[in-house]
CSV table of C-alpha atoms in Angstrom, one decimal:
chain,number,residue,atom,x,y,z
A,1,UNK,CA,33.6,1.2,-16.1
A,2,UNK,CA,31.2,3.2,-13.5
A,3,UNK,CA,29.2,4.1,-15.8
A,4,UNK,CA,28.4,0.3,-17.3
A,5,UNK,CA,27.0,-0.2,-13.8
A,6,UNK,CA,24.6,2.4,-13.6
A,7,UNK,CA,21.1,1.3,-14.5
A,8,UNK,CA,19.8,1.6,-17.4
A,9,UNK,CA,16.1,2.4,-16.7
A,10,UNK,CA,14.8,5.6,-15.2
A,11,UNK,CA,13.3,3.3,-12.6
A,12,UNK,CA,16.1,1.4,-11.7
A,13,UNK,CA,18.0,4.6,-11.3
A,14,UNK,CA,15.3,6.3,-9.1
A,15,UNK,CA,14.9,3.3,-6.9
A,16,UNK,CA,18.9,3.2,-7.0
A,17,UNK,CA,19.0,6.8,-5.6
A,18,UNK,CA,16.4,6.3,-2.6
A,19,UNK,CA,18.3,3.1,-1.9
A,20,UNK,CA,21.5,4.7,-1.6
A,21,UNK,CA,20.1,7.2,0.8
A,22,UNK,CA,18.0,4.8,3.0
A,23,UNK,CA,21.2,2.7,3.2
A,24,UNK,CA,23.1,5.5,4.9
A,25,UNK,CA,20.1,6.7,7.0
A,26,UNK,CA,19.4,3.2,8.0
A,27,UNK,CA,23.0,2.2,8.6
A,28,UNK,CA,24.0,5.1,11.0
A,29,UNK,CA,20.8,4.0,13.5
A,30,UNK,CA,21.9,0.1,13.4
A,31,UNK,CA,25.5,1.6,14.0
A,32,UNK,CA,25.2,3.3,16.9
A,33,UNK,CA,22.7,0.8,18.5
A,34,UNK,CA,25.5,-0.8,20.6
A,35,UNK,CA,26.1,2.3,21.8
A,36,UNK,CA,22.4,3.3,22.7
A,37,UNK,CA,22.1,-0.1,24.7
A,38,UNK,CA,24.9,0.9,26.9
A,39,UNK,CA,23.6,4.3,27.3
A,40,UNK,CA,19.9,3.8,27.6
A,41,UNK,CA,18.2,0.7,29.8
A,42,UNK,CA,15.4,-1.6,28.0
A,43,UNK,CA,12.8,0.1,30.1
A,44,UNK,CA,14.2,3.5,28.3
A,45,UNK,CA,13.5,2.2,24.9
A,46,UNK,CA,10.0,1.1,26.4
A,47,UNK,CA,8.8,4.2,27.0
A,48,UNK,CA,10.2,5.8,24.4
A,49,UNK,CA,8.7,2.8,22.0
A,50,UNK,CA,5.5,3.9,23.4
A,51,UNK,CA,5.8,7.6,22.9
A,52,UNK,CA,6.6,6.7,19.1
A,53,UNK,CA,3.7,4.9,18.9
A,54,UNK,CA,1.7,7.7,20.2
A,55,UNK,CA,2.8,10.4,17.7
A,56,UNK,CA,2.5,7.6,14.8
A,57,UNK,CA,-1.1,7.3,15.5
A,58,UNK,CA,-1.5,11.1,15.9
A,59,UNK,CA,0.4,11.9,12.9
A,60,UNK,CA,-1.9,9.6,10.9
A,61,UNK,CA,-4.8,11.4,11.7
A,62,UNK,CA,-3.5,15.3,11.0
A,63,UNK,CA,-3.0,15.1,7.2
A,64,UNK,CA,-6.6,12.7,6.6
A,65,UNK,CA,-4.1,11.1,4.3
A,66,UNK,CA,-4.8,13.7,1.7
A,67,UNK,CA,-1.0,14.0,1.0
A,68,UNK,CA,-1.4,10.4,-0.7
A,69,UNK,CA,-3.6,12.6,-3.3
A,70,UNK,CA,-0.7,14.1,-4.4
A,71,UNK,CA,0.9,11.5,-6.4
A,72,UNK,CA,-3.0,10.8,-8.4
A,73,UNK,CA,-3.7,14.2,-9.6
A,74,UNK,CA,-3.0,14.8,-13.0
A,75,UNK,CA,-1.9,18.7,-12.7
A,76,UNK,CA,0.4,20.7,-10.7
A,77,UNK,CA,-1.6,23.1,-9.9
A,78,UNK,CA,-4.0,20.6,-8.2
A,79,UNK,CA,-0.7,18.9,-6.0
A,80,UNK,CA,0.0,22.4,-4.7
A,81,UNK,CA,-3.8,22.7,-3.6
A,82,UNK,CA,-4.0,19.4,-1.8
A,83,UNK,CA,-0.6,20.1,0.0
A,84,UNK,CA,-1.9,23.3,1.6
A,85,UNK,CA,-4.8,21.6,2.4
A,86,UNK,CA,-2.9,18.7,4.1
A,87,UNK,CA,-0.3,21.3,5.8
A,88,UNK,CA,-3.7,23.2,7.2
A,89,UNK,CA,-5.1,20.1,8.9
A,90,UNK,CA,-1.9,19.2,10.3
A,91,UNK,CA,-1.4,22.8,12.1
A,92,UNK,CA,-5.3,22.3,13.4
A,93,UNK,CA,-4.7,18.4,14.5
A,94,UNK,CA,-1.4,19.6,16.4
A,95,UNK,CA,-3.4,22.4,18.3
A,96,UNK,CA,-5.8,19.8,19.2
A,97,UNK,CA,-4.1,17.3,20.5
A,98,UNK,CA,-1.9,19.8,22.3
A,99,UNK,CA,-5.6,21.5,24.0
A,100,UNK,CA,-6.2,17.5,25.0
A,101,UNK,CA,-2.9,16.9,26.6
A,102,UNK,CA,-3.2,19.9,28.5
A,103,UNK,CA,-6.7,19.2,30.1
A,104,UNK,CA,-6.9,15.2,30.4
A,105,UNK,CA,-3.2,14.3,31.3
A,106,UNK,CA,-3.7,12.5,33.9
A,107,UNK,CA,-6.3,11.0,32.8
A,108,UNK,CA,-4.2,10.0,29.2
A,109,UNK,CA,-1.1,8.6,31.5
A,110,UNK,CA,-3.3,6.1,33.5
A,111,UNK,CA,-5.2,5.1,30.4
A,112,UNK,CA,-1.8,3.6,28.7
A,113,UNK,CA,-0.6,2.5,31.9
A,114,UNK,CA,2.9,4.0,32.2
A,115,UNK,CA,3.6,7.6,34.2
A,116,UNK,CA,7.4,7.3,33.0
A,117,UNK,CA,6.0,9.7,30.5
A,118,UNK,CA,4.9,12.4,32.5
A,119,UNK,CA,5.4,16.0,31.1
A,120,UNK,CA,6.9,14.4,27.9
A,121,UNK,CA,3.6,14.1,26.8
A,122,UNK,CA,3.1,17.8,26.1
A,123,UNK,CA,6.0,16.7,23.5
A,124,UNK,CA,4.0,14.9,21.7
A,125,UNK,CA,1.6,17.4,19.3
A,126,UNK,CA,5.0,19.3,18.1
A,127,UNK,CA,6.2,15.7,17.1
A,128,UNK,CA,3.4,15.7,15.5
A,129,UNK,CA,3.4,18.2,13.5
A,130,UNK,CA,7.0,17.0,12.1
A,131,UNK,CA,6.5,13.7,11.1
A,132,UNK,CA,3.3,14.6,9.4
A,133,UNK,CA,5.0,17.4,7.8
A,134,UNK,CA,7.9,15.0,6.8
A,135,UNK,CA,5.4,12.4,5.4
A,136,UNK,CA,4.0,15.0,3.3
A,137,UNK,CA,7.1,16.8,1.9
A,138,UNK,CA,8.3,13.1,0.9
A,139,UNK,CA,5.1,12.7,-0.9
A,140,UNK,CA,5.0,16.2,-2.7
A,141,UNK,CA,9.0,15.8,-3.6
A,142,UNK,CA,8.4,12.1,-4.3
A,143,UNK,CA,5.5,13.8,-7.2
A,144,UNK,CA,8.1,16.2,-8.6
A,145,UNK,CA,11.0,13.1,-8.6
A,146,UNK,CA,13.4,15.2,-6.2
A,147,UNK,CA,14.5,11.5,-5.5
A,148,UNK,CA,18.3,13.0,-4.6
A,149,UNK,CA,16.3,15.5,-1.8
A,150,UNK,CA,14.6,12.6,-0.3
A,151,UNK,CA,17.5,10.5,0.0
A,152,UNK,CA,19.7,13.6,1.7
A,153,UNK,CA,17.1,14.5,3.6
A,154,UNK,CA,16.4,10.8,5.2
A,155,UNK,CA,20.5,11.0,5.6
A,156,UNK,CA,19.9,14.4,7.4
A,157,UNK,CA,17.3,13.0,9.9
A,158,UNK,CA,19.9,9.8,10.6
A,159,UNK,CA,22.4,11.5,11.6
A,160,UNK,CA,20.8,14.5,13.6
A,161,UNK,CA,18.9,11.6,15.6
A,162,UNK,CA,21.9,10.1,16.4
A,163,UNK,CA,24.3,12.8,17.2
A,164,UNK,CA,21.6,13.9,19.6
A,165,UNK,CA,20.7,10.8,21.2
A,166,UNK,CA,24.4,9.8,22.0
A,167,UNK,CA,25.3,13.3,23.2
A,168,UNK,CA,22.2,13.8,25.5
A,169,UNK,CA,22.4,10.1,26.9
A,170,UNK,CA,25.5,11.1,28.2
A,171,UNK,CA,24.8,14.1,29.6
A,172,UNK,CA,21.6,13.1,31.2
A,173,UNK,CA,20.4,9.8,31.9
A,174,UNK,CA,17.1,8.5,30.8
A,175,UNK,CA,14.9,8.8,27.9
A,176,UNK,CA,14.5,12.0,27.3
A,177,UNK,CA,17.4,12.2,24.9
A,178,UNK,CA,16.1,10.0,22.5
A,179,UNK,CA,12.7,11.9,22.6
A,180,UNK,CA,14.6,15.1,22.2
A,181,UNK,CA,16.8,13.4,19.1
A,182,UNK,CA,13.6,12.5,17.9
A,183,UNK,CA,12.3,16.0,16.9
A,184,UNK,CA,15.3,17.3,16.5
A,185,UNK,CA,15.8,14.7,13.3
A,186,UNK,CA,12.4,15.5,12.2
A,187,UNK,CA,13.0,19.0,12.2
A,188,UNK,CA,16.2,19.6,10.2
A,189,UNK,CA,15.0,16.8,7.5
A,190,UNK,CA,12.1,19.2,7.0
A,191,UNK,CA,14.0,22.0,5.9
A,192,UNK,CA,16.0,20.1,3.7
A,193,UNK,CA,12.9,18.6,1.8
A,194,UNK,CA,11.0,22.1,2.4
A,195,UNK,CA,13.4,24.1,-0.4
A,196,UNK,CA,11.8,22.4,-3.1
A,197,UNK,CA,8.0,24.3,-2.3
A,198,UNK,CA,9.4,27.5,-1.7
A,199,UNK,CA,11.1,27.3,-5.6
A,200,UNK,CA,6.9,26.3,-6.6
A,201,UNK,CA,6.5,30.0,-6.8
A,202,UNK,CA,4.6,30.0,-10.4
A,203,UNK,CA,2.1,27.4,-8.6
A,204,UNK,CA,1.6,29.5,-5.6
A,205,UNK,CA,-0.9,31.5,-8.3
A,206,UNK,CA,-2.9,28.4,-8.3
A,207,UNK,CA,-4.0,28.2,-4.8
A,208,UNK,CA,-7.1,29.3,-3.7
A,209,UNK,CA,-9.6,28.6,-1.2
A,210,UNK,CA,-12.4,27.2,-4.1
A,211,UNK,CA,-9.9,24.7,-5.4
A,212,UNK,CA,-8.9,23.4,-2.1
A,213,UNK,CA,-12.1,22.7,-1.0
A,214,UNK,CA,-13.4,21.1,-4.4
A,215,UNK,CA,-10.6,19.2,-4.2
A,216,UNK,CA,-10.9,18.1,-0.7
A,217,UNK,CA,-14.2,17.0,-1.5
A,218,UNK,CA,-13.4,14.9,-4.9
A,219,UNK,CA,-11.0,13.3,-2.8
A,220,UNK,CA,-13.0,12.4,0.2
A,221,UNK,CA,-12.4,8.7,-0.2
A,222,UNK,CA,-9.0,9.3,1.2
A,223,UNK,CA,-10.1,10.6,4.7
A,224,UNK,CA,-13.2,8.3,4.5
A,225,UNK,CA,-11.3,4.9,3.7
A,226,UNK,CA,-7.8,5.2,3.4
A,227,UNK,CA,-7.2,7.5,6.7
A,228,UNK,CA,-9.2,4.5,9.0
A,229,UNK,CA,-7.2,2.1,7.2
A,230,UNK,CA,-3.6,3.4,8.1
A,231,UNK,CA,-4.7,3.5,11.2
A,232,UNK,CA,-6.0,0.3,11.7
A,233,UNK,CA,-2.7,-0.9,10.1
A,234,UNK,CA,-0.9,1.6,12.8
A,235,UNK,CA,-2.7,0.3,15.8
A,236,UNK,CA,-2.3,-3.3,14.7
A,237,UNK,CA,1.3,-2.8,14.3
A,238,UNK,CA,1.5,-0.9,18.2
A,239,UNK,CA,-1.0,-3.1,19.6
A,240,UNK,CA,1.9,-5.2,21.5
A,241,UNK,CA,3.4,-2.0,22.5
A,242,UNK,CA,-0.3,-0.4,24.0
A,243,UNK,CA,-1.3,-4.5,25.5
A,244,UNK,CA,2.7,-5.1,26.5
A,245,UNK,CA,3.6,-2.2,28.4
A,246,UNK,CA,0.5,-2.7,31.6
A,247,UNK,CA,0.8,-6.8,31.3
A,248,UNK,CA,4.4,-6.9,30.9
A,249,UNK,CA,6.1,-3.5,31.2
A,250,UNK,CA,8.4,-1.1,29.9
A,251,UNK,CA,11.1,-3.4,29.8
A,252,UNK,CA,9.5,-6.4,27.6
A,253,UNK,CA,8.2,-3.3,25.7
A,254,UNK,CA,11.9,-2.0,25.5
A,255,UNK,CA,13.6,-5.3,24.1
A,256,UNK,CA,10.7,-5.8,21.7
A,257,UNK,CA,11.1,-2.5,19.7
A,258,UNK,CA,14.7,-2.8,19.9
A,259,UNK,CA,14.4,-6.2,17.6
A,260,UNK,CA,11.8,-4.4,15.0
A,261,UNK,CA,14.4,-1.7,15.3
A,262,UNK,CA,17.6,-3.6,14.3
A,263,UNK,CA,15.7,-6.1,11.8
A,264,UNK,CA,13.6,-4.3,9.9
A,265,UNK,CA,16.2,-1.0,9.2
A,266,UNK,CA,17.9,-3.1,7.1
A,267,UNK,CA,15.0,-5.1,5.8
A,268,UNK,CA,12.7,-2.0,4.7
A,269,UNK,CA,16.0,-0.8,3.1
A,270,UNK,CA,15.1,-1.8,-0.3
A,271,UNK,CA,11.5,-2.3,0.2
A,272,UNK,CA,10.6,1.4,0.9
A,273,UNK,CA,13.0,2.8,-1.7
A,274,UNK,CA,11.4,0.5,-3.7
A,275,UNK,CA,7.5,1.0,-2.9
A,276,UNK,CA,8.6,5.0,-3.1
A,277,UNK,CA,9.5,4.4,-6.8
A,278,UNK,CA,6.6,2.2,-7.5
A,279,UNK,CA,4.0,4.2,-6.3
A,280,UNK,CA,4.9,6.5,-9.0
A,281,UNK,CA,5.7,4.6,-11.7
A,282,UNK,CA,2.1,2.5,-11.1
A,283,UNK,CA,0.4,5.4,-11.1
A,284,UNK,CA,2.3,6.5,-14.5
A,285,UNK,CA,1.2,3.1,-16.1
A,286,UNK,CA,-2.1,3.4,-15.0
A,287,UNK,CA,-2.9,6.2,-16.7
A,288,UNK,CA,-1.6,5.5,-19.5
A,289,UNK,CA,-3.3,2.2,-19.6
A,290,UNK,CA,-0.4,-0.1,-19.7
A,291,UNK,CA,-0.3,-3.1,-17.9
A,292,UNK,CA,0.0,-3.2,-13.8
A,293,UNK,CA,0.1,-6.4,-13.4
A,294,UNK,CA,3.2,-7.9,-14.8
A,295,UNK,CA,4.9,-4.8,-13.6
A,296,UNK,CA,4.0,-5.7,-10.1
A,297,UNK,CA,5.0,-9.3,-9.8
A,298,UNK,CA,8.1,-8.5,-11.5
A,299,UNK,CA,8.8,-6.0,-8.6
A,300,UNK,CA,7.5,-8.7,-5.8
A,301,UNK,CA,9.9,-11.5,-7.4
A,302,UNK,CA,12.8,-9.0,-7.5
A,303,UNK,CA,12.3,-7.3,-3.9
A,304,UNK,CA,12.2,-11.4,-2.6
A,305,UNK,CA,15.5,-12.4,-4.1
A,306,UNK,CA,17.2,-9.6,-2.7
A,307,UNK,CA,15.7,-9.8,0.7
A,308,UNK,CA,14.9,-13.5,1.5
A,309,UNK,CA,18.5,-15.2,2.0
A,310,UNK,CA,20.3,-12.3,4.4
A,311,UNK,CA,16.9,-12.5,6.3
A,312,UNK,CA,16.9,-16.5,6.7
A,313,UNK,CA,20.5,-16.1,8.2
A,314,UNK,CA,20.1,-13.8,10.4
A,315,UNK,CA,16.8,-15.3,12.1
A,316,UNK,CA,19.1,-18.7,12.2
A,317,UNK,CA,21.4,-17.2,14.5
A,318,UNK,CA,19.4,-13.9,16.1
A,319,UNK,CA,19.9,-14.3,19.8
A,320,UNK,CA,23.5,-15.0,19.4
A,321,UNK,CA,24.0,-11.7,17.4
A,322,UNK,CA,22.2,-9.6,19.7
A,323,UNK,CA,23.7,-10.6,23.2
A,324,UNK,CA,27.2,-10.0,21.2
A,325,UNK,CA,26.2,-6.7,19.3
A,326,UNK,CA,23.9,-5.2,22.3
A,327,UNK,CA,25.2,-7.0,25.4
A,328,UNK,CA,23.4,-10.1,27.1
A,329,UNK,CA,20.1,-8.0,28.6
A,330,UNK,CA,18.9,-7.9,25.1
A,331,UNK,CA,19.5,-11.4,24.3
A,332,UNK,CA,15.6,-11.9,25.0
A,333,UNK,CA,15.6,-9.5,21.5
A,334,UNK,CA,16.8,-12.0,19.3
A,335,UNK,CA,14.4,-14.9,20.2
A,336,UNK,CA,11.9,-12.4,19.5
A,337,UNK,CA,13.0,-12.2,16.1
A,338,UNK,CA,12.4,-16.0,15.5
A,339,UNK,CA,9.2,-15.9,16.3
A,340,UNK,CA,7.9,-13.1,14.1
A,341,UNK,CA,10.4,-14.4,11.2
A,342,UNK,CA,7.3,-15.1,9.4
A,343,UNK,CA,5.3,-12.2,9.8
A,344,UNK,CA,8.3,-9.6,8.8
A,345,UNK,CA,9.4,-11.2,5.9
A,346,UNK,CA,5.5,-11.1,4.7
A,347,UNK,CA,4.8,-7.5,5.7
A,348,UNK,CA,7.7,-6.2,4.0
A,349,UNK,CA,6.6,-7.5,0.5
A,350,UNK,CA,3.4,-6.7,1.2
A,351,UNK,CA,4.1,-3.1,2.5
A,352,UNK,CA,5.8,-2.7,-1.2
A,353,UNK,CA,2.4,-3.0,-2.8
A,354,UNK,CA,0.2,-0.8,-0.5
A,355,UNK,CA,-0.4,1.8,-2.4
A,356,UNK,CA,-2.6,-0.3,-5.1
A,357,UNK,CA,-6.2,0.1,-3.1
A,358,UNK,CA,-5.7,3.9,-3.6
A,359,UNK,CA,-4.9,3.7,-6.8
A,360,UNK,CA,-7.7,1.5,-8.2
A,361,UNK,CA,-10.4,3.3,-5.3
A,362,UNK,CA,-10.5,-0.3,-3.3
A,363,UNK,CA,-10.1,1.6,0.0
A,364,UNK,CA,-12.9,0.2,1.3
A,365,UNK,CA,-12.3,-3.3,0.9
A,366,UNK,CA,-8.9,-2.6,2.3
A,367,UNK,CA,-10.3,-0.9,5.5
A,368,UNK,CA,-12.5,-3.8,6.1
A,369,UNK,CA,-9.9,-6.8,5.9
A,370,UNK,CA,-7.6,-4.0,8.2
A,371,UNK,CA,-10.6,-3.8,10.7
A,372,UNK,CA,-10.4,-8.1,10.6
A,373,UNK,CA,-6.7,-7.6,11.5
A,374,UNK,CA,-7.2,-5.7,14.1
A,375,UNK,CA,-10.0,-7.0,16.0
A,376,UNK,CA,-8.1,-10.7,15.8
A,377,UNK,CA,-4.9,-9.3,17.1
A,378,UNK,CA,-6.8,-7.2,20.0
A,379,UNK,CA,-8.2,-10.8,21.1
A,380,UNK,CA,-5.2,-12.8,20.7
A,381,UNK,CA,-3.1,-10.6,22.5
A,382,UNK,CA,-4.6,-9.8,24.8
A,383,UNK,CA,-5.9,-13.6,25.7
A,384,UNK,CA,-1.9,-14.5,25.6
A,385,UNK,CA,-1.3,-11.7,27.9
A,386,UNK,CA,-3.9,-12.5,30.5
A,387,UNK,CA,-1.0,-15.4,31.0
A,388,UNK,CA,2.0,-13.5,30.9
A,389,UNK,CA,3.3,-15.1,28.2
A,390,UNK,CA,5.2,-13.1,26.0
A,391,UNK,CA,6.4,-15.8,23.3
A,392,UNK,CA,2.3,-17.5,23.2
A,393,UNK,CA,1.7,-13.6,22.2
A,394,UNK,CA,4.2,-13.1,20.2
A,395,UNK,CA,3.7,-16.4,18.1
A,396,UNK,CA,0.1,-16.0,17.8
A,397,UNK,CA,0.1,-12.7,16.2
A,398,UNK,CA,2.6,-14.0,14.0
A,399,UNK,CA,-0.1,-16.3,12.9
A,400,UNK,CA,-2.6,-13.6,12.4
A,401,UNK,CA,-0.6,-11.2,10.8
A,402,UNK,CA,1.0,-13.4,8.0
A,403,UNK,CA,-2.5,-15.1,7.6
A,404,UNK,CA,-4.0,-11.6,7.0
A,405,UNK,CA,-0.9,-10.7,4.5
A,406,UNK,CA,-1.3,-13.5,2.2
A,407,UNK,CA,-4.9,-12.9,1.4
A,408,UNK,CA,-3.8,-8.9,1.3
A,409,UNK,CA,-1.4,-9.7,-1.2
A,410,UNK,CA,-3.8,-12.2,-3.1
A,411,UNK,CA,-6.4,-9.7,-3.8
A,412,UNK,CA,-4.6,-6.7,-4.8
A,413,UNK,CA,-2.5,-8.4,-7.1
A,414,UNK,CA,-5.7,-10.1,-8.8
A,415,UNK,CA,-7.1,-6.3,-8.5
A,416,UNK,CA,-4.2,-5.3,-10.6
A,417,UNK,CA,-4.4,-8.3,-12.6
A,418,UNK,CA,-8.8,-7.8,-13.8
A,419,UNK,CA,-7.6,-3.9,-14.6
A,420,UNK,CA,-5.0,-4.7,-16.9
């Protein structure tokens, strides 16, 4: 009987497998978020919303996307080369940052407006270094279809971040424990998806410092294009974190990332299992010059039907469910929610299909329309919160965003479409 249920496809079963894992790593963080609420104030999850940001932005930057790289090359022995490469810029952009921090702190603290962080900024280059070394393990194992080691290891950072985070919120109050659960989670998932390079020990014959500056250079569009474009993506996505926290404070700040938080866990659950999968598999088909196309609207249609309904009845009813679930300060959550209905559903299908620009070398284009996004939400937000108002700001990069996502998902998909 179980084994009638299994999918049939290779596909379905890989995006099965990433699904089952991101369900579990998803779930345990929407669990215990009643919990959190009771141990931590809004203005906790404010600053620690912004020191997020900060180390997403950062973490951008170390690798020069070259781990995305890793999935194109044809050979082995190219991956491996890249990865070093990657894993060497990482190390220098976490020494950096760290030498910054050190001499401008001051000067870093008044420029995002909040001194709640204080010393916790000196945190912020070893974070670094583990998320970016986390995105690029997932990449590298995600090439060699270690789809079970992905999924335990996203289990592994779950539940590490929230052991941590409840036991440190109740032995010290403020936000330092959910920093310190932070890293912690980033660390142990490393050396859970880390095993799978140290086993690469024919390929470790292959490195050298020749190929991994030839290949650095062949894949320069990656740092040139695709780099500035994630983070233009990243800054427009923490732009109402940077604008919110000096017009409105931590504790706007705080509610708002707790809604993103709680809605898109289980949102992204079968869109990033998904787009993991995808990437792949377009990549497959595109080298073997089958068509892209229909593969990708078949994807789009499926991830919507499986998505769309939950997502309409939760907005329906979203400040109800969180001044229940979280208690009535984050009430304000929920009606966040129903603004950006729009924009979330959009992004999420969107998200699924990001990978095409690298794939068909349209990094450029992307950058450009990402610049657009960005320079429109920068003056809409921060016109809406010149008045204070944090639903006019809210609903007008709503409008933005899901403007920009339609045409995003227009042209790629035609893109796809001229290739086949």
């Amino acid at each position: 009987m179980l084994t009638k249920l299994k999918p049939k496809s290779e596909f379905s079963r890989n995006v099965l497998t990433l699904m089952t894992g991101t369900t579990i790593a998803q779930a345990i963080p929407i669990a215990i978020s009643p919990i959190l609420t009771r141990i931590y104030t809004p203005e906790d999850f404010g600053v620690f919303a912004l020191f997020v940001a900060i180390v997403g932005f950062l973490a951008i930057i170390a690798s020069g996307r070259y781990e995305q790289a890793i999935i194109v090359v044809k050979y082995d022995k190219y991956a491996i080369n890249i990865f070093v490469f990657s894993l060497m810029l990482i190390c220098c952009t976490s020494i950096f940052s760290f030498i910054i921090i050190l001499l401008f702190k001051e000067e870093i603290l008044k420029l995002l407006g909040n001194n709640l962080l204080g010393n916790w900024l000196y945190v912020v280059p070893l974070t670094v270094f583990f998320v970016a070394l986390f995105n690029l393990l997932t990449v590298y194992n995600n090439r060699t279809k270690h789809y079970q080691d992905i999924a335990k290891a996203t289990i592994v950072k779950s539940l590490v971040l929230a052991s941590a985070q409840i036991v440190i919120g109740f032995v010290k109050n403020g936000f330092g424990g959910l920093i310190i659960g932070q890293v912690l989670a980033q660390f142990f998932a490393n050396l859970k998806l880390a095993r799978n390079i140290t086993k690469e020990k024919a390929l470790f014959s292959s490195i050298s410092l020749k190929s991994i500056f030839a290949l650095a250079k062949k894949y320069t569009n990656f740092p040139r294009y695709n780099m500035p474009h994630a983070l233009l993506g990243n800054i427009s996505s923490n732009l109402p974190i940077y604008i919110f926290t000096p017009f409105f404070g931590s504790i706007i700040v705080g509610k708002y990332s707790l809604a993103l938080m709680v809605v898109l866990a289980p949102m992204s659950l079968i869109a990033t299992s998904t787009a993991k999968v995808y990437n792949q598999k377009l990549a497959e088909l595109y080298n073997n010059k089958e068509d892209i196309y229909i593969f990708t609207l078949e994807i789009t249609k499926s991830l919507l039907k499986k998505i769309l309904a939950p997502f309409v009845i939760f907005v329906a009813f979203a400040p109800q469910i969180f001044s229940i679930v979280f208690g009535s300060l984050w009430v304000d959550s929920g009606k966040y929610i129903q603004i950006m209905s729009l924009y979330l559903i959009l992004n999420l299908v969107v998200s699924t299909i990001a990978y095409v620009p690298s794939l068909l070398g349209l990094q450029k284009k992307a950058f450009n329309i990402a610049l657009v996004q960005f320079l429109l939400l920068l003056l809409v937000l921060y016109i809406a919160s010149k008045y204070y108002d944090i639903y006019i700001a809210l609903g007008l990069m709503t409008l933005v965003n899901s403007l920009i996502l339609v045409y995003n998902f227009a042209w790629m998909t035609n893109a796809l479409r001229q290739k086949s």
